[in-house]
Coordinates of C-alpha atoms in Angstrom, one line a residue:
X208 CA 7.5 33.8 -1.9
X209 CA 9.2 32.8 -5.0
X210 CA 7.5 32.0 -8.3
X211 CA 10.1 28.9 -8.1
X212 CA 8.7 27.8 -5.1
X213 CA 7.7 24.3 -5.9
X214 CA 3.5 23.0 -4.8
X215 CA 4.2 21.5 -1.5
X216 CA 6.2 25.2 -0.1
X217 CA 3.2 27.4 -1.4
X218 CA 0.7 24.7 0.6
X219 CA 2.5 25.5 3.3
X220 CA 3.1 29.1 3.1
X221 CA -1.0 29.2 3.2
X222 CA -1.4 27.5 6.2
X223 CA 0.8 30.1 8.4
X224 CA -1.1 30.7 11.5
X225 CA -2.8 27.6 12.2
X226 CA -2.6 27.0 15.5
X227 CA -3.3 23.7 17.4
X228 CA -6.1 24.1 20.0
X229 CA -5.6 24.8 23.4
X230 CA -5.9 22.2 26.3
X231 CA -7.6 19.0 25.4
X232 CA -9.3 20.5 22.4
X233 CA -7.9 19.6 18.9
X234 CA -7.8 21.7 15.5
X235 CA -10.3 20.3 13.4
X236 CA -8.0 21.1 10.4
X237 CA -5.2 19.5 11.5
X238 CA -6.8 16.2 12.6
X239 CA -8.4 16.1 8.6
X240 CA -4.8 16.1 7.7
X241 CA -4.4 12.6 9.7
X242 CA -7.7 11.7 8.4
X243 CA -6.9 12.4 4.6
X244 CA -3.3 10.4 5.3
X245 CA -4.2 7.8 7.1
X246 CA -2.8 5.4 8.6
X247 CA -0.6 4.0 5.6
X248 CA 1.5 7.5 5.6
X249 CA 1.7 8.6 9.1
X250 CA 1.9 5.2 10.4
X251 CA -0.2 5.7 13.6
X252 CA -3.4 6.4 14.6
X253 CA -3.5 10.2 15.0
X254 CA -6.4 11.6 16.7
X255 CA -5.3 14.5 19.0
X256 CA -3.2 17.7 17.7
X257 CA -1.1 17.7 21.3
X258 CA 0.9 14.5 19.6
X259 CA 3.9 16.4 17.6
X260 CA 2.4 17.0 14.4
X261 CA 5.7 18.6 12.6
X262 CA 5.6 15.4 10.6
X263 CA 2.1 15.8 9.8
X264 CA 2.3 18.9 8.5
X265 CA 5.0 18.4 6.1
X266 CA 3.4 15.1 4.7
X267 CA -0.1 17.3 4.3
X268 CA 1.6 19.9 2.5
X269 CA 3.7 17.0 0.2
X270 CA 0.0 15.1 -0.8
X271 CA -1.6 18.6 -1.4
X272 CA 0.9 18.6 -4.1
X273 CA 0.5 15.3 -5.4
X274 CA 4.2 14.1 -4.5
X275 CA 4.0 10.6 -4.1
X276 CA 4.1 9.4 -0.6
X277 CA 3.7 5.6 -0.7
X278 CA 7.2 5.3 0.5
X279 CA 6.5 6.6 4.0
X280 CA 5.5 4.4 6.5
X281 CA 5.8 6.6 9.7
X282 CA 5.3 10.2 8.8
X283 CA 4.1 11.4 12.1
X284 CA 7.9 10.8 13.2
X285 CA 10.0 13.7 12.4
X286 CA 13.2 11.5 12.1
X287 CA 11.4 9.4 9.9
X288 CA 11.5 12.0 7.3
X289 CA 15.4 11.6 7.1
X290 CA 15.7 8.4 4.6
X291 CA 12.8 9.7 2.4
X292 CA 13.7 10.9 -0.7
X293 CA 17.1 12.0 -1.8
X294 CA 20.0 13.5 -0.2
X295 CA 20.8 17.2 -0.9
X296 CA 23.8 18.7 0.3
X297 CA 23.8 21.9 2.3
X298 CA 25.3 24.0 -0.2
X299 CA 22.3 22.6 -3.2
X300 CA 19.2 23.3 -0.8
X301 CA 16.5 25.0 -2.4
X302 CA 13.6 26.5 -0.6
X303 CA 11.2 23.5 0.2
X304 CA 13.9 21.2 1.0
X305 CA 12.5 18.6 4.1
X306 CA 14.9 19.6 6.9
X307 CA 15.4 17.1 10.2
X308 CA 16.3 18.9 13.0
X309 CA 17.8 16.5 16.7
X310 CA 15.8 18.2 19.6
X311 CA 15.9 16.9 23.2
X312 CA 13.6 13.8 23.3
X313 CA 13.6 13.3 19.5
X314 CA 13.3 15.3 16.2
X315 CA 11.5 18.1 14.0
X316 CA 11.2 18.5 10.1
X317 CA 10.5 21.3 8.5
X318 CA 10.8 23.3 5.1
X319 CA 13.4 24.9 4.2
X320 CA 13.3 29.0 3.0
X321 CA 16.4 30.3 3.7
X322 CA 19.7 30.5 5.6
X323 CA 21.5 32.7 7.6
X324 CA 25.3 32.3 8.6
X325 CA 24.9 29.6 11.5
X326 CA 20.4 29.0 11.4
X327 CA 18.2 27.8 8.5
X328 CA 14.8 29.4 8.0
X329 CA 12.1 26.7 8.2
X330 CA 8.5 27.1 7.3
X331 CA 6.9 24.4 9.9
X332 CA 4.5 22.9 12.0
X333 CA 4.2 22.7 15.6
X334 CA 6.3 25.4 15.8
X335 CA 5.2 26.8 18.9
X336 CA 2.3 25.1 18.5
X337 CA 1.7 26.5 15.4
X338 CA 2.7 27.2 11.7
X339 CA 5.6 29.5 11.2
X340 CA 8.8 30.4 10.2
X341 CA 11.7 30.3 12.8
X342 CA 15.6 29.7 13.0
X343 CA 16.8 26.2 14.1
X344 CA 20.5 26.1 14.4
X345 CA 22.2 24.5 11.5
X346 CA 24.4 22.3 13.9
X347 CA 21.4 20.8 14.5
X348 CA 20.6 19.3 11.0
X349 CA 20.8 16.2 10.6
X350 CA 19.4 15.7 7.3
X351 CA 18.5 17.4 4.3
X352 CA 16.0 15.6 1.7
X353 CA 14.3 16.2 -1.7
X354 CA 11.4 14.6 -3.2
X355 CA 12.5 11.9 -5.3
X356 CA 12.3 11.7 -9.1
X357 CA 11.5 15.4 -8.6
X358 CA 14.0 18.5 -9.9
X359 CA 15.5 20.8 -7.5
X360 CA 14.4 24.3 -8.6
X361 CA 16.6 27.2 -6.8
X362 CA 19.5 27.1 -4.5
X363 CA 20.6 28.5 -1.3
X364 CA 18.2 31.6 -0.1
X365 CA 20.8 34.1 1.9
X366 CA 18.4 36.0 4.8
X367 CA 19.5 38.1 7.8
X368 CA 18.8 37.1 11.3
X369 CA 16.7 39.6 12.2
X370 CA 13.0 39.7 12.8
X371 CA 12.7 35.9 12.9
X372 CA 12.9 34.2 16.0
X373 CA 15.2 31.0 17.1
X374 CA 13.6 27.8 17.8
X375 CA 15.1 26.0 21.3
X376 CA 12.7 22.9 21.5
X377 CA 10.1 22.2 18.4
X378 CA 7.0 21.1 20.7

């Protein structure tokens, strides 16, 4: 953690752990996310945490820090994630960067915290059905986004590989 970090990353750094529920249970926490959304940001009906909630999570952690959402109409969609906000280029991210990642049978969205030479580091939901930090191959970006009318603080955060693990398939 960085004192630069901006609201929405240190939101999300202290929900780490949460786990969706097993079988047909649901997380009661992470269903109060939908609630608190609604259906104006996530642009479904969300009542059940075995629907991809990657999109949910980073929407949660932007309204926890008052960034203005309005302009999302389908947040539950990952993809949706890659015409909000600004562009940033690669080599201007900044940890909490919204990165959109192309996995088989659609998309993933996470934050960024770091880089190595060919993964970024996100900090994400429904990551193995949970929140955590893994590697998703860069080659797989294909978008990088800032809050708009918001400054980037930071730049590029150089890691090593090891000790985190590599994402295949974000579900």
């Amino acid at each position: 953690m960085n004192s630069t970090d901006p609201a929405w990353l240190l939101a999300a750094r202290q929900l780490l752990g949460t786990r969706e529920a097993a079988g047909a249970a649901n997380n009661g926490t992470i269903l109060g996310w939908a609630k608190l959304l609604g259906i104006k940001v996530l642009g479904i009906l969300y009542n059940a945490d075995s629907v991809p909630w990657c999109g949910l999570f980073v929407a949660h952690c932007l309204n926890v820090a008052g960034v203005n959402l309005s302009a999302m109409k389908v947040g539950v969609r990952a993809k949706a994630w890659a015409t909000w906000g600004s562009a940033i280029a690669a080599d201007r991210l900044a940890p909490g960067a919204i990165l959109v990642f192309d996995r088989a049978g659609g998309g993933h969205v996470a934050f960024y915290v770091g880089e190595d030479p060919t993964h970024y580091h996100v900090l994400g939901g429904n990551q193995g059905d949970r929140v955590s930090v893994m590697r998703l191959e860069k080659s797989r970006c294909v978008a990088r986004r800032w809050p708009a009318q918001v400054p980037v603080i930071g730049g590029p955060v150089k890691l090593t590989a090891t000790g985190v693990p590599v994402s295949r398939n974000e579900v």
